[in-house]
CSV table of C-alpha atoms and ligand atoms in Angstrom, one decimal:
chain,number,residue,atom,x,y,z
A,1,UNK,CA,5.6,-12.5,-13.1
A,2,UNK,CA,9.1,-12.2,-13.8
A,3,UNK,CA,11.1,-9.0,-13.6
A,4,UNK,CA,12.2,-7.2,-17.5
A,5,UNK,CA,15.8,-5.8,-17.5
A,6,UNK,CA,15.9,-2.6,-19.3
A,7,UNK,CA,19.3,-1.1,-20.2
A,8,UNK,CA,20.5,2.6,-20.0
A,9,UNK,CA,20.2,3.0,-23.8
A,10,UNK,CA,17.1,2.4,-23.0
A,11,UNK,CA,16.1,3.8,-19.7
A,12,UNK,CA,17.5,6.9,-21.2
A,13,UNK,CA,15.7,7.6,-24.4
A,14,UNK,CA,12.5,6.9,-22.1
A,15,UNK,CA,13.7,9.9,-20.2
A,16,UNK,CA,14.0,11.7,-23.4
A,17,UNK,CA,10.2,11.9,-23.7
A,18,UNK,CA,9.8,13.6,-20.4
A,19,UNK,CA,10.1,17.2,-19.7
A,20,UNK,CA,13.0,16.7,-17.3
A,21,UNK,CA,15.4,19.6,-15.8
A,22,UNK,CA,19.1,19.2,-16.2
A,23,UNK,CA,20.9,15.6,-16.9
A,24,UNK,CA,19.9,12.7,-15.3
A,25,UNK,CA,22.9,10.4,-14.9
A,26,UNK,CA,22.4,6.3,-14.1
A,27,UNK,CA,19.1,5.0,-14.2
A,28,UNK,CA,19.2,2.3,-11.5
A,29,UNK,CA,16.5,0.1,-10.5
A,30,UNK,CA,14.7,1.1,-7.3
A,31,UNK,CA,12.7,0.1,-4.3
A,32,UNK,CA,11.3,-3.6,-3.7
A,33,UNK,CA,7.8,-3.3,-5.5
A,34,UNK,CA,5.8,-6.5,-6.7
A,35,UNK,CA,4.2,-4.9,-9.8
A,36,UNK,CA,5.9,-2.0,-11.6
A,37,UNK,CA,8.8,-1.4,-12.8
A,38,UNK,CA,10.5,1.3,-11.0
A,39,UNK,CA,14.3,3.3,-11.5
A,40,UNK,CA,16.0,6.2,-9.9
A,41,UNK,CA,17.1,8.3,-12.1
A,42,UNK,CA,19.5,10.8,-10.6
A,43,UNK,CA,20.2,14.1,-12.1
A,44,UNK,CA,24.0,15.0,-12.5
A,45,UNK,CA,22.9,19.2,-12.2
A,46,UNK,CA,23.2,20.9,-9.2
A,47,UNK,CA,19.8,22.1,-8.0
A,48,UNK,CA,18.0,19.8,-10.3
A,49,UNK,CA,15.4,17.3,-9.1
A,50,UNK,CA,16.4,13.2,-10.0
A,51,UNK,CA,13.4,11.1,-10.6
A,52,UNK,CA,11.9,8.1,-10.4
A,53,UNK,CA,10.9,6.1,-13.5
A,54,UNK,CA,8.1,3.5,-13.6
A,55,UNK,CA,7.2,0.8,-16.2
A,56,UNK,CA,3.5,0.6,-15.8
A,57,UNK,CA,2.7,-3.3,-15.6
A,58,UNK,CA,-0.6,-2.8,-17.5
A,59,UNK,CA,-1.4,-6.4,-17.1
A,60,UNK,CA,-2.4,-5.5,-13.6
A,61,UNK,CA,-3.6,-1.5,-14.7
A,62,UNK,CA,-4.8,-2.2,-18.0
A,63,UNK,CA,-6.7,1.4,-18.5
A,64,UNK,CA,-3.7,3.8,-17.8
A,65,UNK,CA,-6.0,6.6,-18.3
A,66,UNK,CA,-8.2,6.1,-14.9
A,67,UNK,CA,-4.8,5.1,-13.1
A,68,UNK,CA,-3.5,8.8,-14.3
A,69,UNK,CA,-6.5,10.7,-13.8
A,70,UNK,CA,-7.4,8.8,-10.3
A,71,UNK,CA,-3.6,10.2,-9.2
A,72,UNK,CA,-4.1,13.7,-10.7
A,73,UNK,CA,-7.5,14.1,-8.4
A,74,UNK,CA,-5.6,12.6,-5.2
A,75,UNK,CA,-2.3,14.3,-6.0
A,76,UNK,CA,-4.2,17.8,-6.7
A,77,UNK,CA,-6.3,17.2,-3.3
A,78,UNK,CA,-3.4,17.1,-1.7
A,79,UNK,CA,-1.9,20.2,-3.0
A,80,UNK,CA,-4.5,22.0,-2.0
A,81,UNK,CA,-4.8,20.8,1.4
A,82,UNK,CA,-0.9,21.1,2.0
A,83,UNK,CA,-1.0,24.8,0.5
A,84,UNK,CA,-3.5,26.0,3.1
A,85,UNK,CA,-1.8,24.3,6.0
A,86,UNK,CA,0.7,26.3,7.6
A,87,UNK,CA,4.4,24.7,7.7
A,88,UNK,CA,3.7,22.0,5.4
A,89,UNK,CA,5.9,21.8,2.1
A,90,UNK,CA,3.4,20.4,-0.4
A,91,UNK,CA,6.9,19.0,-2.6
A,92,UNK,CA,8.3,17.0,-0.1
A,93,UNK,CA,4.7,15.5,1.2
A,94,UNK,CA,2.7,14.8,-1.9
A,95,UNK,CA,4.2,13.5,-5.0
A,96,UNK,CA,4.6,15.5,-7.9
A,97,UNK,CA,4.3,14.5,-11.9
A,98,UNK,CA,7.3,15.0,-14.0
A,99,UNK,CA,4.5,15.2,-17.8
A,100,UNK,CA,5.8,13.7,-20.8
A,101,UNK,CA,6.8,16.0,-24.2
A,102,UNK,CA,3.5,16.5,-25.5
A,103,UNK,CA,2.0,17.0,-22.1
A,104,UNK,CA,0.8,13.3,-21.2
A,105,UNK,CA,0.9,12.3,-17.9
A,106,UNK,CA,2.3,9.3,-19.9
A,107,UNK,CA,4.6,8.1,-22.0
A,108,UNK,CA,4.3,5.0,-24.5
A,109,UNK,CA,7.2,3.6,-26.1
A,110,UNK,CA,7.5,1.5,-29.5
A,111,UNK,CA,7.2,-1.7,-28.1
A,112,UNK,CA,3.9,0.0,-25.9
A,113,UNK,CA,5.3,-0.6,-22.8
A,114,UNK,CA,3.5,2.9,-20.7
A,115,UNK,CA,6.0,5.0,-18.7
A,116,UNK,CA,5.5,7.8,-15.9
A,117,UNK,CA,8.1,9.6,-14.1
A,118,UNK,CA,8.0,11.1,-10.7
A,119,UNK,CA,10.0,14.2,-8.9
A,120,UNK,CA,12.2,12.0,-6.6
A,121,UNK,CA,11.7,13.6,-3.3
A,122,UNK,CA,15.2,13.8,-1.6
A,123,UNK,CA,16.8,12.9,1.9
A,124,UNK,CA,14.1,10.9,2.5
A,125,UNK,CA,14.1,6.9,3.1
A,126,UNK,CA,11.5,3.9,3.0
A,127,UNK,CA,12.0,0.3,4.7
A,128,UNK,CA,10.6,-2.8,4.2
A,129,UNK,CA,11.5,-3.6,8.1
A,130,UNK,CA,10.5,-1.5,11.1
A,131,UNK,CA,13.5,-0.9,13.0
A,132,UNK,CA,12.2,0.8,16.3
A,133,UNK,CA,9.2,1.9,18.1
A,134,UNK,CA,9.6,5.7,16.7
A,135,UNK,CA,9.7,4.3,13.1
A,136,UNK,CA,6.5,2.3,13.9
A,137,UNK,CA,4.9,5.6,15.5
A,138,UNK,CA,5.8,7.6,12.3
A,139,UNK,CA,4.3,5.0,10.1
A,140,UNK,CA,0.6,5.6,12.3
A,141,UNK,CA,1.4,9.2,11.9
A,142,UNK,CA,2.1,9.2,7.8
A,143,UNK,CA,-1.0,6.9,6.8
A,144,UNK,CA,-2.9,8.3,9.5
A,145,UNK,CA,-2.9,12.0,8.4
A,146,UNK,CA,-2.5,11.1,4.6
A,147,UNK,CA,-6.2,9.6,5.4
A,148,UNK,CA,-7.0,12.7,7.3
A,149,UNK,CA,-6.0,15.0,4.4
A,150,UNK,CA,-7.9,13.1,2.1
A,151,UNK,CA,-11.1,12.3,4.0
A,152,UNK,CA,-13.0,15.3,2.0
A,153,UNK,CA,-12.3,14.1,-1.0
A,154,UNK,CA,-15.2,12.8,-2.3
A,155,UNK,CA,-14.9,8.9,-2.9
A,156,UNK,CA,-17.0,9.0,-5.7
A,157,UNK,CA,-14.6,11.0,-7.8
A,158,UNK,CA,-12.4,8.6,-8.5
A,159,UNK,CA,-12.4,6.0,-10.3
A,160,UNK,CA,-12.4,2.1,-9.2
A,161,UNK,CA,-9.0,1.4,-10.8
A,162,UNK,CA,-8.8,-3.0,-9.7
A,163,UNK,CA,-12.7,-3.5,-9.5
A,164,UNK,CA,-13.2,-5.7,-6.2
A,165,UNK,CA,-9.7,-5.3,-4.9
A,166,UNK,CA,-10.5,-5.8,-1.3
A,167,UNK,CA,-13.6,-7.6,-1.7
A,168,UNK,CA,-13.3,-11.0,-0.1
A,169,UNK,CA,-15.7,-12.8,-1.5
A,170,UNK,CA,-14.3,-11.9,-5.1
A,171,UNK,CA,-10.8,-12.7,-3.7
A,172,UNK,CA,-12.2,-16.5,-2.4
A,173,UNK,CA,-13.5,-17.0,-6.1
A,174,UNK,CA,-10.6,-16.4,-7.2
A,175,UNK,CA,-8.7,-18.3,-5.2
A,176,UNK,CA,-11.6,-20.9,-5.8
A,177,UNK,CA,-11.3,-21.1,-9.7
A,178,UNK,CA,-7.4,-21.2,-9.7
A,179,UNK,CA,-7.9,-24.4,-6.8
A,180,UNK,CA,-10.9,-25.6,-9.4
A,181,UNK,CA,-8.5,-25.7,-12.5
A,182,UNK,CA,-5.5,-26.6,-10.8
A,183,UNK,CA,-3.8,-26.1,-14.0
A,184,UNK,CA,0.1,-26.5,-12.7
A,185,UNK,CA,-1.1,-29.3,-10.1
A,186,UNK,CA,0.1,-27.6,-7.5
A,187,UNK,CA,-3.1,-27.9,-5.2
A,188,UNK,CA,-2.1,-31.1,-3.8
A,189,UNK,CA,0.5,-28.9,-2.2
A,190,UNK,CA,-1.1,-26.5,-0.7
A,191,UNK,CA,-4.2,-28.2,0.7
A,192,UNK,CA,-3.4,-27.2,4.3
A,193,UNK,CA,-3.6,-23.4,3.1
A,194,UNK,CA,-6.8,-24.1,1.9
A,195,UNK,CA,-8.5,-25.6,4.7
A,196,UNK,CA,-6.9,-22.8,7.2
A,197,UNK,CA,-8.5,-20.0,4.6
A,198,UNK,CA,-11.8,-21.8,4.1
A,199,UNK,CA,-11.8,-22.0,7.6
A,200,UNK,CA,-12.6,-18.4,8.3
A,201,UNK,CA,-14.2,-17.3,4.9
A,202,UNK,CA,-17.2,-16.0,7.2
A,203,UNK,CA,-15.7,-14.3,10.0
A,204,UNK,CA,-14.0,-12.6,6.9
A,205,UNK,CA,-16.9,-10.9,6.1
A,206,UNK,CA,-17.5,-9.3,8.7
A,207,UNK,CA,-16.6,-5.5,7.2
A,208,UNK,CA,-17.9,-6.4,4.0
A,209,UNK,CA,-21.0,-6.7,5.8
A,210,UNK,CA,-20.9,-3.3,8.1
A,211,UNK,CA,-20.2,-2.1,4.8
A,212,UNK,CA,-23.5,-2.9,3.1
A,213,UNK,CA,-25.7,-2.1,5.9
A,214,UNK,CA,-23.6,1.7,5.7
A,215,UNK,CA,-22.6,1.0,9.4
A,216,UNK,CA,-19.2,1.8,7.8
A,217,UNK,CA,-18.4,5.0,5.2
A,218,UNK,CA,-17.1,4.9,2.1
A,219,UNK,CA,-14.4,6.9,2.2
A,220,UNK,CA,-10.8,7.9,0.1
A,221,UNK,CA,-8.6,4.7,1.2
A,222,UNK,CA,-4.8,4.0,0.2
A,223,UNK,CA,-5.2,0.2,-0.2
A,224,UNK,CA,-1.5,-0.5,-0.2
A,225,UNK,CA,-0.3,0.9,3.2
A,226,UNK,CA,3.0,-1.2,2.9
A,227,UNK,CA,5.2,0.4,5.5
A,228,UNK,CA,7.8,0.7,2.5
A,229,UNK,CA,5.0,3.0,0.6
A,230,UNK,CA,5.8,5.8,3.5
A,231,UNK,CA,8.7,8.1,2.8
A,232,UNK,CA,10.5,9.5,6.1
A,233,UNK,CA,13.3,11.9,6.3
A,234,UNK,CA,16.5,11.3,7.7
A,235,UNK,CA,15.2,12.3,11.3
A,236,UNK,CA,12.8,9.4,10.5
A,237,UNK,CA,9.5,11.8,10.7
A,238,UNK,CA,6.9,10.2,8.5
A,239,UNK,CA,6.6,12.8,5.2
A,240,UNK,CA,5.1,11.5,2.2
A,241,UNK,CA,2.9,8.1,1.2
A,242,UNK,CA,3.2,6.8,-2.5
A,243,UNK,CA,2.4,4.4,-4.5
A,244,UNK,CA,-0.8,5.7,-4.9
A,245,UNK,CA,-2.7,3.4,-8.1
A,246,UNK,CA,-4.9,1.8,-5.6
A,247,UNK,CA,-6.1,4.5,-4.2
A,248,UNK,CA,-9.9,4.4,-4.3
A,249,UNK,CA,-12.8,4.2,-2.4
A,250,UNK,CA,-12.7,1.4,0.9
A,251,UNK,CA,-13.0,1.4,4.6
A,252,UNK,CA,-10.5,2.8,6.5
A,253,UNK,CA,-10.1,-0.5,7.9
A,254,UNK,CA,-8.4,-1.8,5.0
A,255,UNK,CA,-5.2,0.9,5.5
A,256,UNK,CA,-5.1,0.5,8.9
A,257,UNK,CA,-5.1,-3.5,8.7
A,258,UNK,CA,-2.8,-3.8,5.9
A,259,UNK,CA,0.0,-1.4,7.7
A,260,UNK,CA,-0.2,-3.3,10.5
A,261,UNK,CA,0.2,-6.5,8.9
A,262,UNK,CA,3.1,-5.7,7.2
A,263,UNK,CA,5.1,-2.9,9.8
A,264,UNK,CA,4.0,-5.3,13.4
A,265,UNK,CA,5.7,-8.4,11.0
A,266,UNK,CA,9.3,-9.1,12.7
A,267,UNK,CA,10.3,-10.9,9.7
A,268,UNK,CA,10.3,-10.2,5.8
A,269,UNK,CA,7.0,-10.6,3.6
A,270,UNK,CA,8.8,-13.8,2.1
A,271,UNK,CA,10.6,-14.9,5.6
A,272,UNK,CA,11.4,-18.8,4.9
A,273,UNK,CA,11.4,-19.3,8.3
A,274,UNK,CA,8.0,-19.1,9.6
A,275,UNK,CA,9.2,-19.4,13.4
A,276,UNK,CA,10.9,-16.0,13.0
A,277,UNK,CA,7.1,-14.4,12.0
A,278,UNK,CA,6.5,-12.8,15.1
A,279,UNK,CA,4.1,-9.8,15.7
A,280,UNK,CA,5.5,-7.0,17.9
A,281,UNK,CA,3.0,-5.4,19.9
A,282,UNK,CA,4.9,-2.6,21.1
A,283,UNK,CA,5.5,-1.5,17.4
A,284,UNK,CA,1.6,-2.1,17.1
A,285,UNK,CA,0.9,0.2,19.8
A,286,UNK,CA,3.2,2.8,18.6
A,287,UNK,CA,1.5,2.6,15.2
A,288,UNK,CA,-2.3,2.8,16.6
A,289,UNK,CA,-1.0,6.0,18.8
A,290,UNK,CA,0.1,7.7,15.7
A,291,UNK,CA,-2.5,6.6,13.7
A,292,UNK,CA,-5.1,7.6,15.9
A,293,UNK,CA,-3.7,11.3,17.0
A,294,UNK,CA,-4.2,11.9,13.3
A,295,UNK,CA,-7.4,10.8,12.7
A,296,UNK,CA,-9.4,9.8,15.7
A,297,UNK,CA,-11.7,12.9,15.5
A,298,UNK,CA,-13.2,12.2,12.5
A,299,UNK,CA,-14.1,8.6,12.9
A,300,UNK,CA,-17.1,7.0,13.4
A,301,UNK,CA,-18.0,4.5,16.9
A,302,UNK,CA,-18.6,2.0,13.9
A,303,UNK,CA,-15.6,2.2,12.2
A,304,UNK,CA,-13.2,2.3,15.5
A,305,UNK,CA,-14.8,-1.2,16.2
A,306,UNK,CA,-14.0,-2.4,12.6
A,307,UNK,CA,-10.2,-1.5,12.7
A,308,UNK,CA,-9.3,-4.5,14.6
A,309,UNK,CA,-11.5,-7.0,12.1
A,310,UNK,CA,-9.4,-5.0,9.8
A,311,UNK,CA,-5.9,-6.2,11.4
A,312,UNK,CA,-7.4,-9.9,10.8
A,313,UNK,CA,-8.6,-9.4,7.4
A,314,UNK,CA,-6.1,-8.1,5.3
A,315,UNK,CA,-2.9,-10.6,5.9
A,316,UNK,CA,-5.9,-12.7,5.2
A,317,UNK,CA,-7.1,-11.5,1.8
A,318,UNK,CA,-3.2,-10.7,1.1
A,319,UNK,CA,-2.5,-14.7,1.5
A,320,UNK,CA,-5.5,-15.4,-0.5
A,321,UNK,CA,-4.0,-13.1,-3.2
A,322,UNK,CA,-0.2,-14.7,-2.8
A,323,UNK,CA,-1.9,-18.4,-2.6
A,324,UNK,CA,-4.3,-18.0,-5.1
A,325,UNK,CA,-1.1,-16.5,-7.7
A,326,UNK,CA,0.9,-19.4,-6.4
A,327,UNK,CA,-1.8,-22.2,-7.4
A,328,UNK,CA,-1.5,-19.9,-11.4
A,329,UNK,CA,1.9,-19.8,-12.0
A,330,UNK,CA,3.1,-16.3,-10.4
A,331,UNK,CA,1.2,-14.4,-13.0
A,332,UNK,CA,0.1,-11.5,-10.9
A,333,UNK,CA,3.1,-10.9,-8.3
A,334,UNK,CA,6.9,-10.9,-9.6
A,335,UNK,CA,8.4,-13.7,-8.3
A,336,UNK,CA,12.1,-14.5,-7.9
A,337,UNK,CA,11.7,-18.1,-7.7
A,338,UNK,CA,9.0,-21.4,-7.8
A,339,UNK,CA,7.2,-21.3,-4.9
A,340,UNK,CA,7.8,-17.6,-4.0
A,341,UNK,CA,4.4,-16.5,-3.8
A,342,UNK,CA,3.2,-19.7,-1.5
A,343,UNK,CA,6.3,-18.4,1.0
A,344,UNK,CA,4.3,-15.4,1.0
A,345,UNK,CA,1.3,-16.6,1.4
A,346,UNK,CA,2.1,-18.8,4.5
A,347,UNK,CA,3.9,-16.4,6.2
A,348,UNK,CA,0.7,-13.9,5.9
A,349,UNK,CA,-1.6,-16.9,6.8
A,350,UNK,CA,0.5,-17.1,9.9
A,351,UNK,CA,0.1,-13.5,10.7
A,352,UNK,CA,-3.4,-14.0,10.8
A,353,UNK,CA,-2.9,-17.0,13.3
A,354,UNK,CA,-0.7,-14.9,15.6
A,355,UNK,CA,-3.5,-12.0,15.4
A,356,UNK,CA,-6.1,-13.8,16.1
A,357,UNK,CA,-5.0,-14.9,19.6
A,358,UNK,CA,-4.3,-10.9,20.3
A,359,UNK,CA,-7.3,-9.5,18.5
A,360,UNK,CA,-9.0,-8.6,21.8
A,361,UNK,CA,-6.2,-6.8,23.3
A,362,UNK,CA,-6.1,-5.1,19.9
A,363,UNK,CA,-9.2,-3.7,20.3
A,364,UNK,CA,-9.0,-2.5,23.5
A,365,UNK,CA,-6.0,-1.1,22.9
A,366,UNK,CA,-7.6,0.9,19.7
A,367,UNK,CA,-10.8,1.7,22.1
A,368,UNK,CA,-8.6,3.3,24.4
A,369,UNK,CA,-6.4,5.1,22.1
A,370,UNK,CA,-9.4,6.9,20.7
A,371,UNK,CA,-10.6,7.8,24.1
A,372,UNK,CA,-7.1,9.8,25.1
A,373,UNK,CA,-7.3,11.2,21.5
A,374,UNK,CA,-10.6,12.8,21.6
A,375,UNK,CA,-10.0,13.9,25.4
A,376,UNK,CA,-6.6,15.6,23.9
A,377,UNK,CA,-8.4,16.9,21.6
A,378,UNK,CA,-11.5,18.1,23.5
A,379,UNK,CA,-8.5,20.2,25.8
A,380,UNK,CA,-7.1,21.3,22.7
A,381,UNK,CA,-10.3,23.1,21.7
A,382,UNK,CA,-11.2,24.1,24.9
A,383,UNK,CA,-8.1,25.9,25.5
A,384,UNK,CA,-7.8,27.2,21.3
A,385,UNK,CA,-11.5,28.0,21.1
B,401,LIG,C1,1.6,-5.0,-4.2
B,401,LIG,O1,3.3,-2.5,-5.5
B,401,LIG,P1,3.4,-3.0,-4.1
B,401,LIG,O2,4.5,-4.0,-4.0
B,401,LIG,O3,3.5,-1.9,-3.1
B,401,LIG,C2,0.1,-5.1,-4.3
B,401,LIG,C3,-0.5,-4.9,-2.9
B,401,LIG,C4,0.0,-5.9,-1.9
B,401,LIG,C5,1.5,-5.8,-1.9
B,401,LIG,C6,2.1,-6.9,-1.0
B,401,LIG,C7,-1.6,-3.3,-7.1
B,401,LIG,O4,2.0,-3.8,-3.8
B,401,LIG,O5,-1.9,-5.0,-3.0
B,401,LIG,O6,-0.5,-5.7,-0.6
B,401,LIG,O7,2.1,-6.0,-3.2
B,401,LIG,N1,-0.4,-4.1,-5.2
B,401,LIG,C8,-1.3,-4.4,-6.2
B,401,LIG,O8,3.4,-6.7,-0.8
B,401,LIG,O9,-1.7,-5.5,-6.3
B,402,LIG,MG1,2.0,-0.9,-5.5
């Protein structure tokens, strides 16, 4: 997909429709998202919040309604939980909906393009990159206890907004039909992708399966646990996880895979270079620790095993994705130039390569991990009765 330039004529009577506070100056594009649209829109008032401005790509979210009503529930569970914590600040840790005039959580221009705006939460950061061992720490700490927070919320509630999102054998049919029709002939290119991903189809399915025996739970999952989706303040403490349209039900597996894959990465998602795709396993440490001081308690013997299938399968079904968008003309993921979405692809194949030949050490390491978390946490008790 390519990316739509907006101007600030523009931009601004969007902002119009919204029940903003004071005057929002430039509207400048923000962040490094593959699907929406997204601005900063900072306010020129002293004491009044900026924002962040999103063009809903509706191609991928075609039923706004479920994406809006799936964020009010999380969004609202949130609230709640952060209100009866003590020493949390429910503004600067769960996101908060700017409505539109008439009270929408929405607004659709003339040309019905659908807009949302956001309170931008301030002094905090994102990266694409982890830069040190705390940062990759915070990141196990922010997805860890956003899981936490949510794991009463009953997955039921909400609403499957991308049916089959993380189901692999959806995502190999997909990649199947778009290799079948081959309709930009680029499948003599990519053959070697093919084979390396038809390769390990079945080991894939290995959580799927736990899944549909209930070995694993259903729970509240993220589903897009970027690191650049985690918000940290400027002491670089983890404070706030957006991006929340995918949130849904899953396996916690999926989050804890897809952080990994993206925050143990030494190089960029789209690294040309795949020599320089490294994984670094002290950041992956750092993240399990903080992951799992968060939410060790509450998991299942079943579901610690799975999170290290989980650090396998999702650069896996993420290259499937990326390859399978490659093979159709960039349709789903914007992409700056040809071929940008088969860089991507390769460099998450490789990731699975690399993870592969430490996936036992992984899991040891998680095993572990969870052991010195529950004993903490049996002292904690014991002690705070
Ligand atoms: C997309 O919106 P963004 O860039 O955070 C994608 C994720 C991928 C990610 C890869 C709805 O997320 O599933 O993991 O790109 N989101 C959707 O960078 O498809
Ligand atoms: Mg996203």
């Amino acid at each position: 997909m390519a990316k739509k330039k907006f101007d600030q004529g523009y931009l601004q009577e969007i902002l119009r429709n919204f029940q903003i506070r004071g005057k929002t100056a430039s509207v400048v594009p923000f962040g490094s998202g593959h699907i929406h649209d997204t601005f900063l829109a900072k306010n020129s008032v002293k004491g009044c919040d900026s924002y962040i401005l999103q063009r809903i790509n509706t191609t991928v979210f075609p039923d706004v309604e479920v994406l809006m009503s799936n964020f009010a529930i999380v969004t609202e569970h949130l609230r709640k939980k952060l209100a009866a914590e003590a020493g949390s600040n429910h503004q600067m840790e769960a996101l908060t909906l700017v409505c539109a005039s008439d009270g929408s959580a929405y607004y659709q221009d003339r040309q019905g393009y659908c807009w949302r705006l956001l309170v931008y939460i301030d002094d905090t950061v994102s990266y694409d990159r982890v830069e040190d061992e705390g940062l990759a720490y915070q990141g196990g700490r922010g997805f860890g206890r956003f899981l936490y927070l949510l794991s009463d919320l009953e997955p039921e509630r909400l609403i499957e907004v991308i049916p089959g999102f993380h189901d692999i054998d959806h995502r190999l049919d997909q990649l199947d039909r778009a290799a079948g029709e081959d309709l930009l002939s680029r499948k003599e290119g990519v053959k070697k992708e093919l084979e390396f991903v038809a390769g390990r189809a079945e080991a894939m399915r290995k959580i799927k399966e736990m899944g549909r025996v209930k070995l694993l739970p259903c729970r509240v999952t993220h589903n897009d646990t970027k690191f650049n989706n985690l918000l940290l303040n400027r002491q670089g403490e983890a404070r706030c996880v957006v991006d929340l349209d995918t949130v849904m039900p899953g396996h916690l597996a999926y989050d804890f895979g897809d952080a990994l894959r993206s925050l143990a990465n030494m190089a960029v998602e789209d690294e040309g270079d795949l020599d320089l795709v490294e994984i670094n396993m002290s950041y992956l440490e750092q993240f399990i620790e903080g992951f799992m001081a968060e939410i060790a308690a509450g998991l299942t013997e079943s579901e610690i095993e799975s999170l290290a299938e989980g650090c396998l399968l999702m650069p896996y079904l993420l290259g499937v994705r990326f390859l399978t968008d490659h093979i159709e003309g960039d349709r789903y993921f914007k992409a700056a130039y040809d071929g940008h979405n088969l860089q991507r692809a390769r460099v998450q194949l490789r990731l699975v390569e690399l993870l592969e030949k430490n996936v036992k050490r992984i899991a040891c390491f998680i095993s572990a991990t969870n052991q010195k978390c529950r004993c903490c946490h049996g002292e904690a008790s014991r002690r705070n009765p």
